[in-house]
Coordinates of C-alpha atoms in Angstrom, one line a residue:
X29 CA -35.1 14.7 7.1
X30 CA -38.2 16.2 8.7
X31 CA -38.9 16.7 12.4
X32 CA -41.0 14.3 14.5
X33 CA -44.5 15.4 15.1
X34 CA -45.6 16.3 18.6
X35 CA -48.8 17.3 20.3
X36 CA -49.8 20.9 20.6
X37 CA -49.1 22.8 23.7
X38 CA -46.0 24.1 25.5
X39 CA -42.6 22.9 24.4
X40 CA -41.1 20.5 27.0
X41 CA -38.2 21.9 28.9
X42 CA -35.9 18.9 28.4
X43 CA -36.7 17.4 25.0
X44 CA -35.6 13.8 24.4
X45 CA -32.6 13.6 22.0
X46 CA -33.2 12.0 18.6
X47 CA -31.8 8.5 18.2
X48 CA -29.2 7.9 15.5
X49 CA -30.0 5.7 12.6
X50 CA -28.7 2.2 12.7
X51 CA -25.9 1.4 10.4
X52 CA -26.1 -1.5 8.0
X53 CA -24.1 -4.7 8.8
X54 CA -20.5 -4.8 7.8
X55 CA -19.1 -6.8 5.0
X56 CA -15.5 -8.0 4.3
X57 CA -14.8 -5.6 1.4
X58 CA -11.5 -4.4 0.2
X59 CA -9.1 -6.1 2.7
X60 CA -5.7 -4.5 3.0
X61 CA -2.4 -5.8 4.4
X62 CA -1.6 -4.3 7.8
X63 CA 1.7 -3.4 9.3
X64 CA 1.7 -2.6 13.0
X65 CA -1.5 -0.7 13.7
X66 CA -2.0 0.8 10.3
X67 CA -4.7 -0.7 8.2
X68 CA -8.1 -0.1 6.5
X69 CA -10.6 0.2 9.3
X70 CA -13.6 -2.1 8.7
X71 CA -15.9 0.5 10.4
X72 CA -19.7 0.5 9.7
X73 CA -20.5 3.7 11.6
X74 CA -21.8 6.5 9.5
X75 CA -22.4 10.1 10.5
X76 CA -26.0 11.0 10.1
X77 CA -26.9 14.6 10.2
X78 CA -30.3 15.2 11.8
X79 CA -31.9 18.6 11.1
X80 CA -33.9 20.2 13.9
X81 CA -35.9 23.4 14.1
X82 CA -34.5 26.5 15.7
X83 CA -35.7 27.1 19.3
X84 CA -38.6 29.5 19.7
X85 CA -38.1 32.6 21.9
X86 CA -40.3 32.7 25.0
X87 CA -43.1 35.3 25.5
X88 CA -45.8 36.7 23.2
X89 CA -45.1 37.1 19.6
X90 CA -44.2 40.5 18.3
X91 CA -46.9 42.5 16.4
X92 CA -46.4 42.8 12.7
X93 CA -46.1 46.4 11.3
X94 CA -49.3 47.7 9.7
X95 CA -49.1 47.7 5.9
X96 CA -50.2 50.8 3.9
X97 CA -53.5 50.7 2.0
X98 CA -51.8 50.7 -1.4
X99 CA -48.5 48.8 -1.0
X100 CA -45.9 48.8 -3.7
X101 CA -45.9 45.6 -5.8
X102 CA -43.3 43.0 -4.6
X103 CA -40.7 42.0 -7.1
X104 CA -41.3 38.6 -8.7
X105 CA -39.4 35.7 -7.1
X106 CA -36.3 34.5 -8.9
X107 CA -36.7 31.6 -11.4
X108 CA -34.5 28.6 -10.5
X109 CA -33.1 26.5 -13.3
X110 CA -31.0 23.4 -13.1
X111 CA -27.3 23.8 -13.1
X112 CA -25.5 22.7 -16.2
X113 CA -22.4 20.6 -16.3
X114 CA -19.3 21.4 -18.3
X115 CA -17.2 18.8 -20.1
X116 CA -14.8 18.4 -17.1
X117 CA -17.7 17.3 -14.8
X118 CA -17.8 20.6 -12.9
X119 CA -21.3 21.8 -12.1
X120 CA -21.8 25.5 -12.9
X121 CA -24.8 27.3 -11.4
X122 CA -26.4 30.6 -12.4
X123 CA -25.4 33.7 -10.7
X124 CA -22.2 34.9 -12.4
X125 CA -19.9 32.2 -11.0
X126 CA -17.1 31.0 -13.3
X127 CA -17.1 27.5 -12.0
X128 CA -13.4 27.1 -11.4
X129 CA -13.9 23.7 -9.8
X130 CA -16.0 25.1 -6.9
X131 CA -18.9 23.1 -5.5
X132 CA -22.2 23.9 -7.0
X133 CA -25.8 23.1 -6.1
X134 CA -28.1 20.9 -8.2
X135 CA -31.9 21.3 -8.5
X136 CA -32.7 19.4 -5.3
X137 CA -30.2 21.3 -3.2
X138 CA -27.5 18.7 -3.0
X139 CA -23.8 19.6 -3.3
X140 CA -22.0 18.4 -6.4
X141 CA -18.4 17.4 -6.1
X142 CA -16.3 18.3 -9.1
X143 CA -15.3 15.3 -11.3
X144 CA -17.5 13.0 -9.3
X145 CA -18.7 11.3 -12.5
X146 CA -15.0 10.2 -13.0
X147 CA -15.1 8.1 -9.9
X148 CA -15.9 4.4 -10.5
X149 CA -16.5 1.3 -8.5
X150 CA -14.0 -1.5 -8.9
X151 CA -15.0 -5.2 -8.6
X152 CA -12.3 -7.8 -8.4
X153 CA -12.2 -11.6 -8.0
X154 CA -9.1 -12.7 -6.2
X155 CA -7.4 -16.1 -6.2
X156 CA -4.5 -16.0 -3.7
X157 CA -1.6 -18.5 -3.7
X158 CA -1.6 -21.2 -1.0
X159 CA 1.8 -20.9 0.6
X160 CA 1.3 -23.9 2.8
X161 CA 0.4 -26.0 -0.3
X162 CA 2.3 -24.1 -3.0
X163 CA 1.2 -26.3 -5.9
X164 CA -2.4 -25.0 -5.6
X165 CA -4.4 -21.8 -4.9
X166 CA -6.9 -20.8 -2.3
X167 CA -10.6 -20.5 -2.8
X168 CA -11.5 -17.3 -4.8
X169 CA -13.2 -14.4 -3.2
X170 CA -14.6 -11.1 -4.3
X171 CA -14.1 -7.5 -3.2
X172 CA -15.1 -4.0 -4.2
X173 CA -13.2 -0.7 -4.0
X174 CA -13.0 2.6 -5.7
X175 CA -11.1 4.1 -8.6
X176 CA -11.1 7.1 -10.9
X177 CA -10.6 8.0 -14.6
X178 CA -7.4 9.8 -15.7
X179 CA -6.2 10.8 -19.1
X180 CA -5.5 8.4 -22.1
X181 CA -8.4 6.1 -21.2
X182 CA -6.9 4.8 -17.9
X183 CA -8.2 4.2 -14.4
X184 CA -6.2 4.4 -11.2
X185 CA -7.0 2.4 -8.1
X186 CA -5.0 0.8 -5.2
X187 CA -2.7 -2.2 -5.9
X188 CA -4.1 -4.1 -3.0
X189 CA -7.6 -3.7 -4.5
X190 CA -6.5 -5.9 -7.5
X191 CA -3.9 -8.1 -5.9
X192 CA -3.9 -11.7 -7.2
X193 CA -6.7 -10.7 -9.5
X194 CA -8.5 -13.2 -11.7
X195 CA -11.1 -10.8 -13.1
X196 CA -11.5 -7.0 -12.7
X197 CA -14.6 -5.1 -13.6
X198 CA -15.5 -1.4 -13.2
X199 CA -18.9 0.4 -13.0
X200 CA -19.5 4.1 -13.6
X201 CA -21.6 6.2 -11.3
X202 CA -25.3 5.9 -12.1
X203 CA -24.7 3.0 -14.5
X204 CA -26.0 -0.5 -14.2
X205 CA -23.4 -2.1 -16.4
X206 CA -20.1 -3.6 -15.3
X207 CA -17.3 -3.4 -17.8
X208 CA -14.4 -5.8 -18.0
X209 CA -11.1 -4.1 -17.2
X210 CA -7.5 -4.9 -18.1
X211 CA -4.7 -4.4 -15.6
X212 CA -1.9 -2.5 -17.2
X213 CA 0.5 -2.1 -14.2
X214 CA 0.6 -2.8 -10.5
X215 CA 3.0 -0.8 -8.3
X216 CA 3.4 -2.8 -5.1
X217 CA 5.7 -0.3 -3.3
X218 CA 3.4 2.7 -3.9
X219 CA 0.1 0.7 -3.7
X220 CA -1.2 2.0 -7.0
X221 CA -2.6 0.1 -10.0
X222 CA -3.5 1.2 -13.5
X223 CA -6.4 -0.3 -15.4
X224 CA -8.0 0.3 -18.8
X225 CA -11.3 -0.7 -20.4
X226 CA -11.5 -1.8 -24.1
X227 CA -15.2 -1.1 -24.5
X228 CA -15.7 2.3 -26.1
X229 CA -19.1 2.7 -24.4
X230 CA -17.5 3.0 -21.0
X231 CA -15.7 6.2 -22.0
X232 CA -18.7 8.0 -23.3
X233 CA -19.6 11.0 -21.2
X234 CA -16.6 10.5 -18.8
X235 CA -14.0 13.2 -18.4
X236 CA -10.7 12.5 -16.7
X237 CA -9.8 14.2 -13.4
X238 CA -7.1 16.8 -13.3
X239 CA -4.3 16.5 -10.8
X240 CA -3.5 19.4 -8.4
X241 CA -0.4 20.4 -6.5
X242 CA 0.7 19.0 -3.2
X243 CA -1.7 20.6 -0.6
X244 CA -0.6 22.5 2.4
X245 CA -1.5 21.9 6.0
X246 CA -5.1 22.7 6.9
X247 CA -6.1 22.6 3.2
X248 CA -9.6 21.1 2.7
X249 CA -9.9 17.7 1.0
X250 CA -12.9 15.7 -0.1
X251 CA -12.6 11.9 -0.4
X252 CA -15.0 10.3 -2.9
X253 CA -15.5 6.6 -3.2
X254 CA -17.7 3.5 -2.5
X255 CA -17.1 2.5 1.1
X256 CA -19.1 0.0 3.1
X257 CA -22.5 1.1 4.4
X258 CA -24.2 1.4 1.1
X259 CA -23.9 0.9 -2.7
X260 CA -24.0 4.5 -3.9
X261 CA -21.1 7.0 -4.0
X262 CA -20.0 8.5 -0.7
X263 CA -18.4 11.8 0.0
X264 CA -16.4 12.7 3.2
X265 CA -14.5 15.8 3.9
X266 CA -11.7 16.9 6.1
X267 CA -8.4 18.8 6.2
X268 CA -4.7 17.9 5.7
X269 CA -3.3 17.4 9.2
X270 CA 0.2 16.1 8.4
X271 CA 2.6 15.7 5.5
X272 CA 5.6 13.4 6.1
X273 CA 7.2 10.1 5.0
X274 CA 4.8 7.3 5.8
X275 CA 5.0 3.5 6.0
X276 CA 3.0 2.1 3.1
X277 CA 1.5 -1.1 4.5
X278 CA 1.0 -3.0 1.2
X279 CA 4.5 -2.5 -0.1
X280 CA 6.4 -2.3 3.2
X281 CA 8.0 0.9 2.0
X282 CA 8.4 4.5 3.2
X283 CA 7.2 7.2 0.8
X284 CA 5.6 10.6 1.0
X285 CA 2.1 10.6 2.3
X286 CA -0.7 12.9 3.5
X287 CA -2.6 12.4 6.8
X288 CA -6.2 13.7 6.8
X289 CA -9.0 13.6 9.3
X290 CA -11.7 12.6 6.8
X291 CA -13.2 9.2 7.4
X292 CA -11.6 6.5 5.2
X293 CA -13.3 3.1 5.5
X294 CA -13.0 -0.2 3.8
X295 CA -14.1 0.3 0.2
X296 CA -12.7 3.8 0.0
X297 CA -9.4 2.4 -1.2
X298 CA -8.4 3.7 -4.6
X299 CA -10.8 6.7 -4.4
X300 CA -9.6 10.2 -5.2
X301 CA -9.1 13.0 -2.8
X302 CA -10.1 16.4 -4.2
X303 CA -9.1 19.9 -3.1
X304 CA -11.5 22.8 -3.0
X305 CA -10.7 23.6 -6.7
X306 CA -11.9 20.2 -7.8
X307 CA -8.4 18.8 -8.6
X308 CA -7.2 15.4 -7.4
X309 CA -4.5 15.7 -4.8
X310 CA -4.2 12.0 -3.7
X311 CA -5.6 8.5 -3.5
X312 CA -7.1 7.1 -0.3
X313 CA -5.4 3.9 0.7
X314 CA -5.1 3.2 4.4
X315 CA -6.2 4.3 7.9
X316 CA -4.8 4.3 11.4
X317 CA -6.4 1.7 13.7
X318 CA -5.7 2.5 17.3
X319 CA -7.8 2.8 20.5
X320 CA -6.5 6.3 21.1
X321 CA -7.0 7.5 17.5
X322 CA -10.1 8.5 15.6
X323 CA -10.6 9.5 11.9
X324 CA -6.9 9.3 10.9
X325 CA -6.7 8.4 7.2
X326 CA -3.8 8.4 4.8
X327 CA -3.7 9.5 1.2
X328 CA -1.1 8.9 -1.6
X329 CA -0.1 12.4 -2.7
X330 CA 0.3 13.6 -6.3
X331 CA 4.2 13.4 -6.4
X332 CA 4.0 9.6 -5.8
X333 CA 1.1 9.2 -8.3
X334 CA 2.9 11.2 -11.0
X335 CA 6.1 9.1 -10.4
X336 CA 4.1 5.9 -10.9
X337 CA 2.4 7.3 -14.1
X338 CA 5.6 8.6 -15.6
X339 CA 7.5 5.5 -14.8
X340 CA 4.9 3.4 -16.7
X341 CA 4.9 5.8 -19.6
X342 CA 8.7 5.9 -19.8
X343 CA 9.4 2.2 -19.4
X344 CA 6.0 0.7 -20.5
X345 CA 6.2 -1.2 -17.2
X346 CA 6.5 -0.4 -13.5
X347 CA 10.2 -0.4 -12.4
X348 CA 9.7 0.8 -8.8
X349 CA 11.1 3.4 -6.6
X350 CA 14.8 3.4 -6.1
X351 CA 16.5 3.6 -2.7
X352 CA 19.9 4.3 -1.4
X353 CA 21.1 0.9 -0.4
X354 CA 22.5 1.9 3.0
X355 CA 21.5 1.7 6.7
X356 CA 22.4 5.0 8.5
X357 CA 22.7 6.3 12.0
X358 CA 21.8 9.8 13.4
X359 CA 24.7 12.1 14.3
X360 CA 23.0 14.2 16.9
X361 CA 25.5 13.3 19.7
X362 CA 28.3 16.0 19.8
X363 CA 30.9 13.5 21.0
X364 CA 30.1 11.1 18.2
X365 CA 30.4 13.9 15.6
X366 CA 33.8 15.0 17.1
X367 CA 35.1 11.4 17.1
X368 CA 34.1 11.0 13.4
X369 CA 36.1 14.1 12.5
X370 CA 33.2 16.4 11.7
X371 CA 33.6 20.1 12.0
X372 CA 31.1 22.2 14.0
X373 CA 29.4 23.5 10.8
X374 CA 29.2 20.0 9.1
X375 CA 26.1 17.9 9.4
X376 CA 25.1 14.5 8.1
X377 CA 24.4 10.9 8.9
X378 CA 26.7 8.0 9.4
X379 CA 26.5 4.9 7.2
X380 CA 26.2 1.7 9.3
X381 CA 26.0 -0.9 6.5
X382 CA 26.0 -0.9 2.7
X383 CA 23.9 -3.4 0.8
X384 CA 26.5 -5.7 -1.0
X385 CA 24.2 -6.1 -4.0
X386 CA 23.7 -2.3 -4.5
X387 CA 25.8 -0.3 -7.0
X388 CA 26.9 2.1 -4.2
X389 CA 28.7 -0.8 -2.4
X390 CA 31.6 -0.2 -4.7
X391 CA 32.2 3.4 -3.5
X392 CA 30.5 3.9 -0.1
X393 CA 31.9 2.3 3.1
X394 CA 30.8 1.8 6.6
X395 CA 31.4 4.9 8.9
X396 CA 31.2 7.3 5.9
X397 CA 29.3 10.5 6.8
X398 CA 26.7 11.4 4.1
X399 CA 26.7 15.2 4.0
X400 CA 24.4 15.9 1.0
X401 CA 22.4 14.2 -1.7
X402 CA 22.1 15.9 -5.1
X403 CA 23.3 19.2 -3.6
X404 CA 20.8 19.2 -0.7
X405 CA 22.5 19.2 2.7
X406 CA 21.4 16.5 5.2
X407 CA 20.8 17.4 8.8
X408 CA 22.2 15.3 11.7
X409 CA 18.7 13.7 12.2
X410 CA 18.5 12.7 8.5
X411 CA 16.1 15.4 7.4
X412 CA 16.2 18.0 4.6
X413 CA 14.3 21.2 4.1
X414 CA 10.9 20.5 2.5
X415 CA 8.7 23.6 2.5
X416 CA 8.4 26.7 4.6
X417 CA 8.6 25.6 8.2
X418 CA 8.8 21.9 7.3
X419 CA 11.4 19.3 7.2
X420 CA 11.2 15.7 5.8
X421 CA 13.4 12.6 5.7
X422 CA 16.1 12.7 3.0
X423 CA 14.7 9.4 1.6
X424 CA 12.1 11.7 -0.1
X425 CA 14.9 13.0 -2.4
X426 CA 15.8 9.4 -3.4
X427 CA 12.2 8.5 -4.0
X428 CA 11.9 11.3 -6.5
X429 CA 14.4 9.5 -8.8
X430 CA 13.8 6.6 -11.2
X431 CA 15.6 3.3 -11.4
X432 CA 18.8 3.8 -13.4
X433 CA 19.2 7.5 -12.6
X434 CA 22.5 8.9 -11.4
X435 CA 22.8 11.0 -8.2
X436 CA 25.6 13.0 -6.6
X437 CA 26.5 12.1 -3.1
X438 CA 29.0 14.0 -0.9
X439 CA 30.6 12.1 2.0
X440 CA 33.1 12.7 4.7
X441 CA 35.7 10.0 5.1
X442 CA 38.7 10.3 7.5
X443 CA 38.1 14.1 7.6
X444 CA 38.3 14.3 3.8
X445 CA 35.3 15.3 1.7
X446 CA 34.6 12.9 -1.3
X447 CA 32.1 13.3 -4.1
X448 CA 30.6 10.3 -5.8
X449 CA 28.2 9.8 -8.7
X450 CA 26.2 6.6 -8.1
X451 CA 23.5 4.8 -10.1
X452 CA 20.3 4.1 -8.2
X453 CA 18.4 0.8 -8.5
X454 CA 15.3 -0.6 -6.9
X455 CA 15.7 -2.3 -3.5
X456 CA 16.1 -6.1 -3.2
X457 CA 15.6 -7.8 0.2
X458 CA 16.7 -11.2 1.3
X459 CA 13.2 -11.8 2.5
X460 CA 10.9 -10.1 -0.1
X461 CA 8.0 -8.0 1.2
X462 CA 5.8 -9.0 -1.7
X463 CA 5.7 -11.8 -4.4
X464 CA 4.3 -9.3 -7.0
X465 CA 1.5 -11.6 -8.1
X466 CA 3.8 -14.6 -8.8
X467 CA 2.9 -18.0 -7.3
X468 CA 5.4 -19.4 -4.8
X469 CA 8.2 -21.7 -5.9
X470 CA 8.7 -25.2 -4.5
X471 CA 10.7 -28.4 -4.9
X472 CA 9.8 -31.8 -3.4
X473 CA 12.1 -34.7 -2.9
X474 CA 11.2 -37.8 -0.7
X475 CA 8.3 -35.8 0.9
X476 CA 10.5 -32.8 1.9
X477 CA 8.8 -29.6 0.6
X478 CA 11.4 -26.9 0.0
X479 CA 10.3 -23.3 -0.7
X480 CA 11.5 -19.8 -0.1
X481 CA 10.7 -17.4 2.7
X482 CA 8.8 -14.1 2.0
X483 CA 6.6 -11.8 4.0
X484 CA 3.4 -13.2 2.5
X485 CA 4.6 -16.7 3.3
X486 CA 5.2 -15.8 7.0
X487 CA 1.8 -14.1 7.1
X488 CA 0.2 -17.2 5.7
X489 CA 2.0 -19.6 8.1
X490 CA 1.8 -17.5 11.3
X491 CA -1.1 -15.0 10.8
X492 CA -1.0 -11.2 10.9
X493 CA 1.1 -11.4 14.1
X494 CA 3.9 -13.2 12.4
X495 CA 6.4 -10.7 13.8
X496 CA 5.8 -12.3 17.2
X497 CA 4.9 -15.9 16.2
X498 CA 7.5 -16.8 13.6
X499 CA 10.8 -18.5 14.5
X500 CA 13.4 -16.1 15.8
X501 CA 16.0 -17.2 13.2
X502 CA 13.6 -16.3 10.4
X503 CA 12.7 -13.0 11.9
X504 CA 16.3 -12.1 12.3
X505 CA 16.9 -12.7 8.6
X506 CA 13.8 -10.7 7.8
X507 CA 14.8 -7.6 9.9
X508 CA 18.6 -7.5 9.7
X509 CA 20.1 -9.7 7.0
X510 CA 21.2 -8.4 3.6
X511 CA 21.6 -10.6 0.5
X512 CA 25.2 -11.3 -0.4
X513 CA 24.4 -11.9 -4.1
X514 CA 21.6 -10.8 -6.4
X515 CA 20.1 -14.3 -6.7
X516 CA 20.3 -15.3 -3.0
X517 CA 17.2 -16.7 -1.4
X518 CA 16.2 -18.0 2.0
X519 CA 15.4 -21.7 1.4
X520 CA 13.5 -23.6 4.1
X521 CA 11.9 -27.0 4.6
X522 CA 8.3 -26.0 4.7
X523 CA 6.9 -29.4 5.8
X524 CA 7.5 -33.1 5.5
X525 CA 4.9 -35.2 3.7
X526 CA 4.9 -38.3 5.9
X527 CA 6.2 -41.5 4.2
X528 CA 8.2 -44.5 5.1
X529 CA 11.4 -43.0 3.7
X530 CA 11.3 -40.0 6.0
X531 CA 10.5 -41.6 9.3
X532 CA 11.9 -39.5 12.2
X533 CA 11.9 -36.2 10.2
X534 CA 8.1 -35.5 10.5
X535 CA 8.5 -32.6 13.0
X536 CA 10.8 -30.4 10.8
X537 CA 8.8 -27.3 9.9
X538 CA 10.0 -24.0 8.4
X539 CA 13.7 -24.7 9.1
X540 CA 16.4 -23.1 6.9
X541 CA 18.5 -25.2 4.6
X542 CA 22.2 -24.2 4.8
X543 CA 24.0 -26.7 2.7
X544 CA 23.7 -30.0 0.7
X545 CA 26.6 -32.4 0.8
X546 CA 28.8 -29.6 2.1
X547 CA 27.9 -27.1 -0.6
X548 CA 26.0 -24.0 0.4
X549 CA 22.5 -23.5 -0.8
X550 CA 22.1 -20.0 -2.2
X551 CA 18.6 -20.3 -3.8
X552 CA 15.9 -22.9 -4.5
X553 CA 16.8 -23.4 -8.1
X554 CA 20.4 -24.2 -7.2
X555 CA 19.1 -26.7 -4.6
X556 CA 16.9 -28.5 -7.1
X557 CA 19.8 -28.7 -9.6
X558 CA 22.1 -30.1 -6.9
X559 CA 19.6 -32.8 -5.9
X560 CA 18.7 -33.8 -9.5
X561 CA 22.4 -34.1 -10.6
X562 CA 23.6 -35.7 -7.4
X563 CA 25.6 -39.0 -7.9
X564 CA 26.6 -39.5 -4.3
X565 CA 25.2 -42.3 -2.3
X566 CA 23.5 -40.0 0.2
X567 CA 21.8 -36.7 0.3
X568 CA 22.9 -34.8 3.4
X569 CA 21.0 -31.6 4.2
X570 CA 22.5 -29.2 6.8
X571 CA 19.7 -27.3 8.5
X572 CA 19.5 -24.5 10.9
X573 CA 19.9 -25.3 14.6
X574 CA 22.6 -27.9 13.8
X575 CA 20.1 -30.3 12.4
X576 CA 20.9 -32.8 9.6
X577 CA 18.8 -34.9 7.2
X578 CA 20.3 -37.8 5.5
X579 CA 18.5 -39.8 2.7
X580 CA 19.8 -42.4 0.3
X581 CA 19.8 -40.7 -3.1
X582 CA 18.4 -43.5 -5.3
X583 CA 15.7 -44.4 -2.7
X584 CA 14.6 -40.8 -2.3
X585 CA 14.3 -40.2 -6.0
X586 CA 12.4 -43.5 -6.5
X587 CA 9.9 -42.8 -3.6
X588 CA 9.1 -39.2 -4.8
X589 CA 6.5 -40.1 -7.5
X590 CA 4.4 -42.3 -5.2
X591 CA 4.4 -39.5 -2.5
X592 CA 3.3 -37.0 -5.2
X593 CA 0.5 -39.3 -6.3
X594 CA -0.7 -39.9 -2.7
X595 CA -1.0 -36.1 -2.1
X596 CA -2.4 -35.3 -5.5
X597 CA 0.6 -33.1 -6.4
X598 CA 1.0 -32.5 -10.1
X599 CA 4.7 -32.0 -10.2
X600 CA 7.8 -32.3 -8.0
X601 CA 8.8 -28.7 -8.8
X602 CA 7.1 -25.4 -9.7
X603 CA 6.9 -24.2 -13.3
X604 CA 9.5 -21.4 -12.8
X605 CA 12.1 -24.0 -11.7
X606 CA 11.5 -26.1 -14.9
X607 CA 12.2 -23.2 -17.2

């Protein structure tokens, strides 16, 4: 960018600073679920580098030395030639460099990022479920994000970029063609999705990126993608500022993550983060939004990415990240350690509760002290050695496993050391954090709409601040309750479609159903079967807060078709309940 012209004469002592360029208006691209204050920042600010001339020294210019009468001929200037690109997308310039993934310079002086041609733009049309009216879907909308090509004709992006997808298309850098993509797998917990393109033309001239090792602190990273603010590819750079277990917003899980200071904006989701050797070390997926924080972005590191890829290749489907189905307590207090029978050299964490549906519930008990996992000793604060000078939560060791793997656990129980070999499985919550693309289930009788509670349902009903707006009883189940059986669900009366038969019950909203005619309701399918097969004169529903609903069985069943027709509802129950 050139300098502004000014009149001849002396340079002003206090020059007027240049005005920054105005940023383009923002657009609602690549929304992401937020948890607390972590989310993709919809920022439209862009850093514009303005080049200015160097300041001139004051005084008269120095005299040039007098040249001899017959000067020696000057050597000819070097001949510049365009840099050539090798098959892996790395630009190699002249001058004896071996490439090695280092940045090169193209003919116009712009820096070329290795494997940049493997970065694609992902276009998705979403059709989200309507949890308030579960028999239909919301209006479709479009979004754009980033992705990159890996081996075996596959493309990686974020799971939230293709969530509830109807159609997915990808476009290569410098191309004007959008190619239809097929979604192979979606990992909700790790926020990664895998795509492929059936058109052979898409793969011409594109080389997959190579994955690098987990970077160290202060290592340089370059994030490439298609964020808001323009249509062409964007490159931002920074360093790794933190490596620890992070909360993944989309999947409501805790996995290993990288914190970087490079700008990650809406649309960067799914784009690769390269190290200085040109290898991919992560996937951009979320940022920290806080009034006291600036330029804090998060990247999914290569161990999590490789776990997702290997899980898909091993099982031909995504099975998830296993967890240890326990809640634990720190043992930093010396009196607590002594009371639990721990010796001074022993360290570990105390088990508070064990998930009744987890395989380890048969061997582990409350107040057991977990001393080690797979031979790695656990500290009193729940951390294990990670790298030189670093410690990390021991859940990292569990996340390295796959569903169905066995692990050795050493516990201290009543001053005796016990060793167990347990089988790990994926986590199941009473209130699921995600519906994994499936439409919500529902059942309708006499205008009462019954459905199940999930985090997307709460967010749909009460907004992003559902943790403050939802009923206390439901939040207590969300945060603290564990399922007592593998098929247990939290069934509620979502709403009451007003009719003559349900007069007086119109104000019942999002209230849990405890029992029907004295029999406990464990899940929605069981409730529908109990109602359909009921031969009693009345249907008596026991609800939370000591409420009851009583309907005459024959009248309720007879009135249901008319209520469905009035509200244009195609069926009294969802498809999954009919199966």
